[in-house]
Amino acid sequence: MATAARRTTVRSSSGRTTAPAARPTAPAALGLALAVVATVVWSGSFVTSRALGDSVPPVQHAFWRWVVALAVVAPFGARRAWRQRALIRRHLGFVVLASLLGVTVYNTLVNQAGVTTPAANMGMIMAASPVFMALYERAGGVRLGARRIAGLVVACAGVLLLVGGDGASFSAGDLWMIAAACCFGSYSALLRRRPEGLDGAGFLFTTFLVGTVLLLPAQGVSLAVQGGFRPTAGTVWPLLYVGVASSAVAFFAWNKAVSLIGPSRAGVVYYLQPVCVALLSWALLAEPTGWAQAGCMALILGGVVLGAGARR
């Protein structure tokens, strides 16, 4: 219809008539959607870490995950990384630190936690990482806004109630997850300092490559001390999932989301993770859940909806 298609125009000082600038809602919506995709896919990786805890040593789990991820990302990122090799060399310290935090250390800690910690607990503890993201961003001079802070507090309260409620028991593996949460929060905050001009796919390939190389010494020690694992359907398929979906797809989605909406806003969406992990662990691993957990999950979701809105 003509009335629907009609748009308001603005007359500039030079006398020309121009269309008004589009409101920046599309990038924000895309960023939130990508953060949700990454969070849901990563939730499955916690269940996988728990499922493989008795059959695949944690370091070997991480190593083969990133080998698979490298193979998936290489067709898209290797050539771009090579073209930007001079830029990567100039910022090698940043690249190595991002690789160490996001690839080498983070997932190895998660896998180690999966040996003794229920997947639901892993997701709940990991939900603390948005707090670190927000603190890092605030320290960098970014104003979070009252609504963002309120959503963070509400979602965090849901996580604390979930951890302290019925059926929540802590083990030594929970300490590994606390360390993993700190590591991932630091990695997400670091993404905001990614060098200008460094291509997303090239950056992803480079961090995967450097992170895998950094894992090689630990992989050698694990093979010498613990031996290898049997490649069966029960081990290969989960490794393919974490290599393709949880690494290549989810990391690309998360990195792009952080670049569009910032780590604190993406971090609020990340609070969906304990909800997703609890549901997946209940459905796939038969880990128990109850009404108390459901109520806390509703509180977490409310905080996500509140905090993911526009800053004000």
PDB file of C-alpha atoms in Angstrom:
ATOM      1  CA  MET A   1       0.000   0.000   0.000  1.00  0.00           C
ATOM      2  CA  ALA A   2       1.175   3.515  -0.762  1.00  0.00           C
ATOM      3  CA  THR A   3       0.551   4.731   2.785  1.00  0.00           C
ATOM      4  CA  ALA A   4       2.570   1.877   4.235  1.00  0.00           C
ATOM      5  CA  ALA A   5       5.438   2.485   1.871  1.00  0.00           C
ATOM      6  CA  ARG A   6       5.549   6.225   2.490  1.00  0.00           C
ATOM      7  CA  ARG A   7       8.568   7.296   4.585  1.00  0.00           C
ATOM      8  CA  THR A   8       9.254  10.529   6.427  1.00  0.00           C
ATOM      9  CA  THR A   9      12.020  12.618   4.892  1.00  0.00           C
ATOM     10  CA  VAL A  10      14.459  15.035   6.474  1.00  0.00           C
ATOM     11  CA  ARG A  11      15.642  18.269   4.833  1.00  0.00           C
ATOM     12  CA  SER A  12      19.334  18.907   5.404  1.00  0.00           C
ATOM     13  CA  SER A  13      20.959  22.322   5.809  1.00  0.00           C
ATOM     14  CA  SER A  14      22.031  22.192   2.175  1.00  0.00           C
ATOM     15  CA  GLY A  15      18.414  21.925   1.095  1.00  0.00           C
ATOM     16  CA  ARG A  16      18.563  18.300  -0.021  1.00  0.00           C
ATOM     17  CA  THR A  17      15.923  15.887   1.104  1.00  0.00           C
ATOM     18  CA  THR A  18      17.337  12.738   2.690  1.00  0.00           C
ATOM     19  CA  ALA A  19      15.901   9.659   4.300  1.00  0.00           C
ATOM     20  CA  PRO A  20      16.333   9.398   8.063  1.00  0.00           C
ATOM     21  CA  ALA A  21      19.057   7.176   9.390  1.00  0.00           C
ATOM     22  CA  ALA A  22      17.874   3.672  10.172  1.00  0.00           C
ATOM     23  CA  ARG A  23      17.708   2.801  13.833  1.00  0.00           C
ATOM     24  CA  PRO A  24      20.438   0.299  14.803  1.00  0.00           C
ATOM     25  CA  THR A  25      17.990  -2.402  15.876  1.00  0.00           C
ATOM     26  CA  ALA A  26      18.936  -5.020  13.287  1.00  0.00           C
ATOM     27  CA  PRO A  27      22.575  -5.478  14.440  1.00  0.00           C
ATOM     28  CA  ALA A  28      21.418  -5.711  18.068  1.00  0.00           C
ATOM     29  CA  ALA A  29      18.780  -8.318  17.206  1.00  0.00           C
ATOM     30  CA  LEU A  30      21.322 -10.307  15.203  1.00  0.00           C
ATOM     31  CA  GLY A  31      23.821 -10.101  18.063  1.00  0.00           C
ATOM     32  CA  LEU A  32      21.275 -11.371  20.581  1.00  0.00           C
ATOM     33  CA  ALA A  33      20.225 -14.196  18.239  1.00  0.00           C
ATOM     34  CA  LEU A  34      23.842 -15.276  17.718  1.00  0.00           C
ATOM     35  CA  ALA A  35      24.471 -15.189  21.481  1.00  0.00           C
ATOM     36  CA  VAL A  36      21.458 -17.467  21.979  1.00  0.00           C
ATOM     37  CA  VAL A  37      22.687 -19.882  19.284  1.00  0.00           C
ATOM     38  CA  ALA A  38      26.145 -20.095  20.852  1.00  0.00           C
ATOM     39  CA  THR A  39      24.723 -20.557  24.352  1.00  0.00           C
ATOM     40  CA  VAL A  40      22.367 -23.375  23.338  1.00  0.00           C
ATOM     41  CA  VAL A  41      25.037 -25.203  21.341  1.00  0.00           C
ATOM     42  CA  TRP A  42      27.595 -24.851  24.151  1.00  0.00           C
ATOM     43  CA  SER A  43      25.074 -26.312  26.579  1.00  0.00           C
ATOM     44  CA  GLY A  44      25.327 -29.565  24.666  1.00  0.00           C
ATOM     45  CA  SER A  45      29.097 -29.550  25.073  1.00  0.00           C
ATOM     46  CA  PHE A  46      28.762 -29.650  28.874  1.00  0.00           C
ATOM     47  CA  VAL A  47      26.577 -32.721  28.566  1.00  0.00           C
ATOM     48  CA  THR A  48      29.177 -34.213  26.216  1.00  0.00           C
ATOM     49  CA  SER A  49      31.997 -33.469  28.681  1.00  0.00           C
ATOM     50  CA  ARG A  50      30.068 -35.282  31.391  1.00  0.00           C
ATOM     51  CA  ALA A  51      29.193 -38.216  29.110  1.00  0.00           C
ATOM     52  CA  LEU A  52      32.826 -38.686  27.988  1.00  0.00           C
ATOM     53  CA  GLY A  53      34.292 -38.148  31.455  1.00  0.00           C
ATOM     54  CA  ASP A  54      34.903 -41.865  32.017  1.00  0.00           C
ATOM     55  CA  SER A  55      36.010 -42.836  28.501  1.00  0.00           C
ATOM     56  CA  VAL A  56      38.129 -39.976  27.078  1.00  0.00           C
ATOM     57  CA  PRO A  57      40.834 -38.221  29.153  1.00  0.00           C
ATOM     58  CA  PRO A  58      40.063 -34.476  29.478  1.00  0.00           C
ATOM     59  CA  VAL A  59      43.158 -33.234  27.627  1.00  0.00           C
ATOM     60  CA  GLN A  60      42.647 -35.684  24.752  1.00  0.00           C
ATOM     61  CA  HIS A  61      38.980 -34.663  24.585  1.00  0.00           C
ATOM     62  CA  ALA A  62      40.054 -31.014  24.198  1.00  0.00           C
ATOM     63  CA  PHE A  63      42.831 -31.801  21.722  1.00  0.00           C
ATOM     64  CA  TRP A  64      40.705 -33.806  19.301  1.00  0.00           C
ATOM     65  CA  ARG A  65      37.873 -31.305  19.631  1.00  0.00           C
ATOM     66  CA  TRP A  66      40.122 -28.569  18.285  1.00  0.00           C
ATOM     67  CA  VAL A  67      41.648 -30.786  15.591  1.00  0.00           C
ATOM     68  CA  VAL A  68      38.118 -31.363  14.264  1.00  0.00           C
ATOM     69  CA  ALA A  69      37.305 -27.661  14.601  1.00  0.00           C
ATOM     70  CA  LEU A  70      40.453 -26.722  12.659  1.00  0.00           C
ATOM     71  CA  ALA A  71      39.474 -29.034   9.824  1.00  0.00           C
ATOM     72  CA  VAL A  72      36.016 -27.436   9.666  1.00  0.00           C
ATOM     73  CA  VAL A  73      37.201 -23.820   9.823  1.00  0.00           C
ATOM     74  CA  ALA A  74      40.264 -24.188   7.549  1.00  0.00           C
ATOM     75  CA  PRO A  75      38.378 -23.916   4.209  1.00  0.00           C
ATOM     76  CA  PHE A  76      36.934 -20.552   5.333  1.00  0.00           C
ATOM     77  CA  GLY A  77      39.623 -19.108   7.565  1.00  0.00           C
ATOM     78  CA  ALA A  78      43.065 -20.395   6.528  1.00  0.00           C
ATOM     79  CA  ARG A  79      43.372 -18.241   3.403  1.00  0.00           C
ATOM     80  CA  ARG A  80      42.078 -15.152   5.208  1.00  0.00           C
ATOM     81  CA  ALA A  81      44.514 -15.707   8.072  1.00  0.00           C
ATOM     82  CA  TRP A  82      47.388 -16.033   5.582  1.00  0.00           C
ATOM     83  CA  ARG A  83      46.405 -12.773   3.883  1.00  0.00           C
ATOM     84  CA  GLN A  84      46.412 -11.031   7.263  1.00  0.00           C
ATOM     85  CA  ARG A  85      49.594 -12.666   8.560  1.00  0.00           C
ATOM     86  CA  ALA A  86      51.370  -9.315   8.938  1.00  0.00           C
ATOM     87  CA  LEU A  87      48.528  -7.962  11.092  1.00  0.00           C
ATOM     88  CA  ILE A  88      48.489 -11.173  13.133  1.00  0.00           C
ATOM     89  CA  ARG A  89      52.247 -10.939  13.722  1.00  0.00           C
ATOM     90  CA  ARG A  90      51.885  -7.346  14.918  1.00  0.00           C
ATOM     91  CA  HIS A  91      49.271  -8.453  17.461  1.00  0.00           C
ATOM     92  CA  LEU A  92      50.717 -11.854  18.264  1.00  0.00           C
ATOM     93  CA  GLY A  93      50.518 -11.292  22.015  1.00  0.00           C
ATOM     94  CA  PHE A  94      46.764 -10.691  21.787  1.00  0.00           C
ATOM     95  CA  VAL A  95      46.264 -13.738  19.559  1.00  0.00           C
ATOM     96  CA  VAL A  96      48.245 -16.042  21.851  1.00  0.00           C
ATOM     97  CA  LEU A  97      46.408 -14.827  24.960  1.00  0.00           C
ATOM     98  CA  ALA A  98      42.995 -15.257  23.290  1.00  0.00           C
ATOM     99  CA  SER A  99      44.005 -18.744  22.115  1.00  0.00           C
ATOM    100  CA  LEU A 100      45.257 -19.721  25.554  1.00  0.00           C
ATOM    101  CA  LEU A 101      42.130 -18.525  27.379  1.00  0.00           C
ATOM    102  CA  GLY A 102      39.435 -19.502  24.871  1.00  0.00           C
ATOM    103  CA  VAL A 103      40.874 -22.683  23.366  1.00  0.00           C
ATOM    104  CA  THR A 104      43.705 -24.294  25.311  1.00  0.00           C
ATOM    105  CA  VAL A 105      42.687 -23.743  28.927  1.00  0.00           C
ATOM    106  CA  TYR A 106      38.926 -23.161  28.983  1.00  0.00           C
ATOM    107  CA  ASN A 107      37.720 -26.386  27.396  1.00  0.00           C
ATOM    108  CA  THR A 108      40.340 -28.493  29.144  1.00  0.00           C
ATOM    109  CA  LEU A 109      39.046 -27.187  32.486  1.00  0.00           C
ATOM    110  CA  VAL A 110      35.456 -27.963  31.467  1.00  0.00           C
ATOM    111  CA  ASN A 111      36.404 -31.518  30.462  1.00  0.00           C
ATOM    112  CA  GLN A 112      38.285 -32.009  33.714  1.00  0.00           C
ATOM    113  CA  ALA A 113      35.238 -30.858  35.657  1.00  0.00           C
ATOM    114  CA  GLY A 114      33.051 -33.311  33.728  1.00  0.00           C
ATOM    115  CA  VAL A 115      34.921 -36.241  35.300  1.00  0.00           C
ATOM    116  CA  THR A 116      33.358 -35.624  38.728  1.00  0.00           C
ATOM    117  CA  THR A 117      30.683 -32.928  38.344  1.00  0.00           C
ATOM    118  CA  PRO A 118      27.083 -33.376  37.086  1.00  0.00           C
ATOM    119  CA  ALA A 119      26.363 -31.535  33.862  1.00  0.00           C
ATOM    120  CA  ALA A 120      23.650 -29.433  35.541  1.00  0.00           C
ATOM    121  CA  ASN A 121      26.151 -28.173  38.114  1.00  0.00           C
ATOM    122  CA  MET A 122      28.597 -27.362  35.325  1.00  0.00           C
ATOM    123  CA  GLY A 123      26.032 -25.191  33.589  1.00  0.00           C
ATOM    124  CA  MET A 124      25.025 -23.452  36.815  1.00  0.00           C
ATOM    125  CA  ILE A 125      28.586 -22.577  37.805  1.00  0.00           C
ATOM    126  CA  MET A 126      29.468 -21.519  34.282  1.00  0.00           C
ATOM    127  CA  ALA A 127      26.635 -19.001  34.448  1.00  0.00           C
ATOM    128  CA  ALA A 128      28.866 -16.917  36.732  1.00  0.00           C
ATOM    129  CA  SER A 129      31.023 -15.912  33.756  1.00  0.00           C
ATOM    130  CA  PRO A 130      28.719 -13.018  32.702  1.00  0.00           C
ATOM    131  CA  VAL A 131      29.562 -11.354  36.011  1.00  0.00           C
ATOM    132  CA  PHE A 132      33.232 -11.317  34.996  1.00  0.00           C
ATOM    133  CA  MET A 133      32.302 -10.044  31.525  1.00  0.00           C
ATOM    134  CA  ALA A 134      30.334  -7.146  33.003  1.00  0.00           C
ATOM    135  CA  LEU A 135      33.072  -6.278  35.502  1.00  0.00           C
ATOM    136  CA  TYR A 136      35.721  -6.248  32.780  1.00  0.00           C
ATOM    137  CA  GLU A 137      33.565  -4.084  30.535  1.00  0.00           C
ATOM    138  CA  ARG A 138      32.752  -1.658  33.354  1.00  0.00           C
ATOM    139  CA  ALA A 139      36.461  -1.438  34.204  1.00  0.00           C
ATOM    140  CA  GLY A 140      37.023  -0.479  30.572  1.00  0.00           C
ATOM    141  CA  GLY A 141      34.770   2.556  30.999  1.00  0.00           C
ATOM    142  CA  VAL A 142      31.563   1.168  29.461  1.00  0.00           C
ATOM    143  CA  ARG A 143      28.362   2.271  31.191  1.00  0.00           C
ATOM    144  CA  LEU A 144      26.176  -0.800  31.648  1.00  0.00           C
ATOM    145  CA  GLY A 145      22.890   0.959  32.437  1.00  0.00           C
ATOM    146  CA  ALA A 146      20.312   0.275  35.157  1.00  0.00           C
ATOM    147  CA  ARG A 147      18.290  -2.223  33.136  1.00  0.00           C
ATOM    148  CA  ARG A 148      21.357  -4.264  32.201  1.00  0.00           C
ATOM    149  CA  ILE A 149      22.550  -4.346  35.803  1.00  0.00           C
ATOM    150  CA  ALA A 150      19.064  -5.289  37.045  1.00  0.00           C
ATOM    151  CA  GLY A 151      18.874  -8.182  34.603  1.00  0.00           C
ATOM    152  CA  LEU A 152      22.332  -9.316  35.662  1.00  0.00           C
ATOM    153  CA  VAL A 153      21.327  -9.263  39.351  1.00  0.00           C
ATOM    154  CA  VAL A 154      18.025 -11.105  38.773  1.00  0.00           C
ATOM    155  CA  ALA A 155      19.631 -13.816  36.636  1.00  0.00           C
ATOM    156  CA  CYS A 156      22.523 -14.159  39.078  1.00  0.00           C
ATOM    157  CA  ALA A 157      20.047 -14.548  41.951  1.00  0.00           C
ATOM    158  CA  GLY A 158      18.376 -17.363  40.025  1.00  0.00           C
ATOM    159  CA  VAL A 159      21.728 -19.076  39.557  1.00  0.00           C
ATOM    160  CA  LEU A 160      22.619 -18.751  43.258  1.00  0.00           C
ATOM    161  CA  LEU A 161      19.239 -20.156  44.312  1.00  0.00           C
ATOM    162  CA  LEU A 162      19.627 -22.970  41.819  1.00  0.00           C
ATOM    163  CA  VAL A 163      23.077 -23.841  43.167  1.00  0.00           C
ATOM    164  CA  GLY A 164      21.939 -23.642  46.788  1.00  0.00           C
ATOM    165  CA  GLY A 165      18.619 -25.401  46.324  1.00  0.00           C
ATOM    166  CA  ASP A 166      17.559 -29.036  46.451  1.00  0.00           C
ATOM    167  CA  GLY A 167      19.918 -31.574  45.024  1.00  0.00           C
ATOM    168  CA  ALA A 168      22.867 -29.245  44.525  1.00  0.00           C
ATOM    169  CA  SER A 169      26.033 -30.906  45.815  1.00  0.00           C
ATOM    170  CA  PHE A 170      29.549 -29.677  45.193  1.00  0.00           C
ATOM    171  CA  SER A 171      32.569 -31.784  44.344  1.00  0.00           C
ATOM    172  CA  ALA A 172      36.204 -31.090  43.537  1.00  0.00           C
ATOM    173  CA  GLY A 173      35.226 -30.767  39.882  1.00  0.00           C
ATOM    174  CA  ASP A 174      33.197 -27.671  40.707  1.00  0.00           C
ATOM    175  CA  LEU A 175      36.452 -25.834  41.418  1.00  0.00           C
ATOM    176  CA  TRP A 176      37.574 -26.646  37.869  1.00  0.00           C
ATOM    177  CA  MET A 177      34.312 -25.117  36.606  1.00  0.00           C
ATOM    178  CA  ILE A 178      34.822 -21.943  38.652  1.00  0.00           C
ATOM    179  CA  ALA A 179      38.239 -21.588  37.030  1.00  0.00           C
ATOM    180  CA  ALA A 180      36.648 -22.236  33.615  1.00  0.00           C
ATOM    181  CA  ALA A 181      34.059 -19.495  34.248  1.00  0.00           C
ATOM    182  CA  CYS A 182      36.818 -16.997  35.076  1.00  0.00           C
ATOM    183  CA  CYS A 183      38.707 -18.056  31.960  1.00  0.00           C
ATOM    184  CA  PHE A 184      35.716 -17.679  29.616  1.00  0.00           C
ATOM    185  CA  GLY A 185      34.729 -14.321  31.093  1.00  0.00           C
ATOM    186  CA  SER A 186      38.270 -13.067  30.506  1.00  0.00           C
ATOM    187  CA  TYR A 187      38.245 -14.390  26.927  1.00  0.00           C
ATOM    188  CA  SER A 188      34.919 -12.697  26.144  1.00  0.00           C
ATOM    189  CA  ALA A 189      36.110  -9.377  27.554  1.00  0.00           C
ATOM    190  CA  LEU A 190      39.315  -9.686  25.547  1.00  0.00           C
ATOM    191  CA  LEU A 191      37.330 -10.009  22.309  1.00  0.00           C
ATOM    192  CA  ARG A 192      36.370  -6.340  22.536  1.00  0.00           C
ATOM    193  CA  ARG A 193      40.048  -5.506  22.021  1.00  0.00           C
ATOM    194  CA  ARG A 194      40.381  -7.531  18.833  1.00  0.00           C
ATOM    195  CA  PRO A 195      42.607  -5.596  16.424  1.00  0.00           C
ATOM    196  CA  GLU A 196      40.747  -3.518  13.886  1.00  0.00           C
ATOM    197  CA  GLY A 197      40.706  -5.172  10.474  1.00  0.00           C
ATOM    198  CA  LEU A 198      41.331  -8.702  11.728  1.00  0.00           C
ATOM    199  CA  ASP A 199      38.830 -10.868   9.858  1.00  0.00           C
ATOM    200  CA  GLY A 200      36.451 -12.970  11.969  1.00  0.00           C
ATOM    201  CA  ALA A 201      37.049 -16.258  10.160  1.00  0.00           C
ATOM    202  CA  GLY A 202      40.795 -15.632  10.004  1.00  0.00           C
ATOM    203  CA  PHE A 203      40.898 -14.813  13.713  1.00  0.00           C
ATOM    204  CA  LEU A 204      38.914 -17.963  14.524  1.00  0.00           C
ATOM    205  CA  PHE A 205      41.242 -20.182  12.482  1.00  0.00           C
ATOM    206  CA  THR A 206      44.337 -18.580  14.015  1.00  0.00           C
ATOM    207  CA  THR A 207      43.155 -18.987  17.604  1.00  0.00           C
ATOM    208  CA  PHE A 208      42.108 -22.592  16.950  1.00  0.00           C
ATOM    209  CA  LEU A 209      45.515 -23.330  15.426  1.00  0.00           C
ATOM    210  CA  VAL A 210      47.547 -21.618  18.152  1.00  0.00           C
ATOM    211  CA  GLY A 211      45.375 -23.110  20.899  1.00  0.00           C
ATOM    212  CA  THR A 212      45.805 -26.622  19.497  1.00  0.00           C
ATOM    213  CA  VAL A 213      49.579 -26.190  19.246  1.00  0.00           C
ATOM    214  CA  LEU A 214      49.657 -25.018  22.864  1.00  0.00           C
ATOM    215  CA  LEU A 215      47.796 -28.210  23.809  1.00  0.00           C
ATOM    216  CA  LEU A 216      50.381 -30.501  22.178  1.00  0.00           C
ATOM    217  CA  PRO A 217      52.673 -30.867  25.257  1.00  0.00           C
ATOM    218  CA  ALA A 218      49.736 -31.741  27.507  1.00  0.00           C
ATOM    219  CA  GLN A 219      48.426 -34.161  24.861  1.00  0.00           C
ATOM    220  CA  GLY A 220      51.780 -35.940  24.811  1.00  0.00           C
ATOM    221  CA  VAL A 221      51.842 -36.234  28.606  1.00  0.00           C
ATOM    222  CA  SER A 222      48.253 -37.533  28.670  1.00  0.00           C
ATOM    223  CA  LEU A 223      49.010 -40.222  26.082  1.00  0.00           C
ATOM    224  CA  ALA A 224      52.132 -41.315  27.965  1.00  0.00           C
ATOM    225  CA  VAL A 225      50.467 -41.430  31.385  1.00  0.00           C
ATOM    226  CA  GLN A 226      46.817 -42.294  30.665  1.00  0.00           C
ATOM    227  CA  GLY A 227      47.048 -44.003  27.273  1.00  0.00           C
ATOM    228  CA  GLY A 228      44.682 -43.372  24.388  1.00  0.00           C
ATOM    229  CA  PHE A 229      40.942 -44.067  24.139  1.00  0.00           C
ATOM    230  CA  ARG A 230      38.960 -46.463  21.967  1.00  0.00           C
ATOM    231  CA  PRO A 231      37.407 -44.724  18.924  1.00  0.00           C
ATOM    232  CA  THR A 232      33.851 -46.038  19.074  1.00  0.00           C
ATOM    233  CA  ALA A 233      30.524 -44.515  18.074  1.00  0.00           C
ATOM    234  CA  GLY A 234      30.086 -43.445  21.692  1.00  0.00           C
ATOM    235  CA  THR A 235      33.299 -41.398  21.602  1.00  0.00           C
ATOM    236  CA  VAL A 236      33.671 -40.298  17.976  1.00  0.00           C
ATOM    237  CA  TRP A 237      30.188 -38.810  17.506  1.00  0.00           C
ATOM    238  CA  PRO A 238      30.354 -36.635  20.651  1.00  0.00           C
ATOM    239  CA  LEU A 239      33.823 -35.432  19.606  1.00  0.00           C
ATOM    240  CA  LEU A 240      32.481 -34.525  16.171  1.00  0.00           C
ATOM    241  CA  TYR A 241      29.663 -32.588  17.830  1.00  0.00           C
ATOM    242  CA  VAL A 242      31.957 -30.541  20.048  1.00  0.00           C
ATOM    243  CA  GLY A 243      34.420 -30.042  17.186  1.00  0.00           C
ATOM    244  CA  VAL A 244      31.909 -28.898  14.580  1.00  0.00           C
ATOM    245  CA  ALA A 245      28.983 -27.368  16.495  1.00  0.00           C
ATOM    246  CA  SER A 246      30.422 -26.351  19.875  1.00  0.00           C
ATOM    247  CA  SER A 247      33.712 -25.091  18.460  1.00  0.00           C
ATOM    248  CA  ALA A 248      33.450 -23.898  14.857  1.00  0.00           C
ATOM    249  CA  VAL A 249      29.791 -22.806  14.846  1.00  0.00           C
ATOM    250  CA  ALA A 250      29.370 -21.619  18.441  1.00  0.00           C
ATOM    251  CA  PHE A 251      32.655 -19.721  18.693  1.00  0.00           C
ATOM    252  CA  PHE A 252      32.004 -17.895  15.433  1.00  0.00           C
ATOM    253  CA  ALA A 253      28.479 -16.995  16.614  1.00  0.00           C
ATOM    254  CA  TRP A 254      29.714 -15.851  20.036  1.00  0.00           C
ATOM    255  CA  ASN A 255      32.601 -13.781  18.707  1.00  0.00           C
ATOM    256  CA  LYS A 256      30.272 -12.049  16.246  1.00  0.00           C
ATOM    257  CA  ALA A 257      27.669 -11.473  18.965  1.00  0.00           C
ATOM    258  CA  VAL A 258      30.247  -9.842  21.248  1.00  0.00           C
ATOM    259  CA  SER A 259      31.384  -7.571  18.420  1.00  0.00           C
ATOM    260  CA  LEU A 260      27.778  -6.471  17.812  1.00  0.00           C
ATOM    261  CA  ILE A 261      26.349  -6.067  21.317  1.00  0.00           C
ATOM    262  CA  GLY A 262      29.328  -6.213  23.685  1.00  0.00           C
ATOM    263  CA  PRO A 263      30.356  -8.828  26.258  1.00  0.00           C
ATOM    264  CA  SER A 264      28.069  -7.709  29.106  1.00  0.00           C
ATOM    265  CA  ARG A 265      24.909  -7.820  26.990  1.00  0.00           C
ATOM    266  CA  ALA A 266      25.892 -11.131  25.417  1.00  0.00           C
ATOM    267  CA  GLY A 267      26.776 -12.311  28.912  1.00  0.00           C
ATOM    268  CA  VAL A 268      23.218 -11.767  30.106  1.00  0.00           C
ATOM    269  CA  VAL A 269      21.999 -14.084  27.327  1.00  0.00           C
ATOM    270  CA  TYR A 270      24.622 -16.568  28.491  1.00  0.00           C
ATOM    271  CA  TYR A 271      22.529 -17.032  31.643  1.00  0.00           C
ATOM    272  CA  LEU A 272      20.265 -19.226  29.505  1.00  0.00           C
ATOM    273  CA  GLN A 273      22.962 -21.871  29.694  1.00  0.00           C
ATOM    274  CA  PRO A 274      22.081 -23.466  33.070  1.00  0.00           C
ATOM    275  CA  VAL A 275      18.494 -23.799  31.882  1.00  0.00           C
ATOM    276  CA  CYS A 276      19.547 -25.497  28.649  1.00  0.00           C
ATOM    277  CA  VAL A 277      22.121 -27.708  30.364  1.00  0.00           C
ATOM    278  CA  ALA A 278      19.654 -28.814  33.042  1.00  0.00           C
ATOM    279  CA  LEU A 279      17.054 -29.745  30.428  1.00  0.00           C
ATOM    280  CA  LEU A 280      19.575 -31.584  28.241  1.00  0.00           C
ATOM    281  CA  SER A 281      21.142 -33.433  31.168  1.00  0.00           C
ATOM    282  CA  TRP A 282      17.692 -34.475  32.348  1.00  0.00           C
ATOM    283  CA  ALA A 283      16.693 -35.692  28.870  1.00  0.00           C
ATOM    284  CA  LEU A 284      19.990 -37.329  27.822  1.00  0.00           C
ATOM    285  CA  LEU A 285      21.741 -38.317  31.056  1.00  0.00           C
ATOM    286  CA  ALA A 286      18.721 -38.813  33.340  1.00  0.00           C
ATOM    287  CA  GLU A 287      20.087 -36.313  35.864  1.00  0.00           C
ATOM    288  CA  PRO A 288      17.303 -35.323  38.288  1.00  0.00           C
ATOM    289  CA  THR A 289      15.500 -31.970  38.294  1.00  0.00           C
ATOM    290  CA  GLY A 290      12.475 -30.652  40.191  1.00  0.00           C
ATOM    291  CA  TRP A 291      10.076 -27.780  40.753  1.00  0.00           C
ATOM    292  CA  ALA A 292      12.623 -25.755  42.735  1.00  0.00           C
ATOM    293  CA  GLN A 293      15.035 -25.902  39.799  1.00  0.00           C
ATOM    294  CA  ALA A 294      12.211 -24.978  37.391  1.00  0.00           C
ATOM    295  CA  GLY A 295      11.368 -21.893  39.467  1.00  0.00           C
ATOM    296  CA  CYS A 296      14.980 -20.779  39.522  1.00  0.00           C
ATOM    297  CA  MET A 297      15.229 -21.304  35.783  1.00  0.00           C
ATOM    298  CA  ALA A 298      12.193 -19.035  35.308  1.00  0.00           C
ATOM    299  CA  LEU A 299      13.983 -16.387  37.380  1.00  0.00           C
ATOM    300  CA  ILE A 300      17.081 -16.752  35.192  1.00  0.00           C
ATOM    301  CA  LEU A 301      14.994 -16.397  32.026  1.00  0.00           C
ATOM    302  CA  GLY A 302      13.338 -13.269  33.438  1.00  0.00           C
ATOM    303  CA  GLY A 303      16.738 -11.749  34.096  1.00  0.00           C
ATOM    304  CA  VAL A 304      17.848 -12.574  30.564  1.00  0.00           C
ATOM    305  CA  VAL A 305      14.802 -10.873  29.053  1.00  0.00           C
ATOM    306  CA  LEU A 306      15.275  -7.820  31.274  1.00  0.00           C
ATOM    307  CA  GLY A 307      19.017  -7.457  30.786  1.00  0.00           C
ATOM    308  CA  ALA A 308      19.105  -8.163  27.053  1.00  0.00           C
ATOM    309  CA  GLY A 309      17.079  -5.035  26.272  1.00  0.00           C
ATOM    310  CA  ALA A 310      18.454  -1.645  25.318  1.00  0.00           C
ATOM    311  CA  ARG A 311      20.861   0.072  27.708  1.00  0.00           C
ATOM    312  CA  ARG A 312      19.249   2.738  29.869  1.00  0.00           C
TER     313      ARG A 312
END
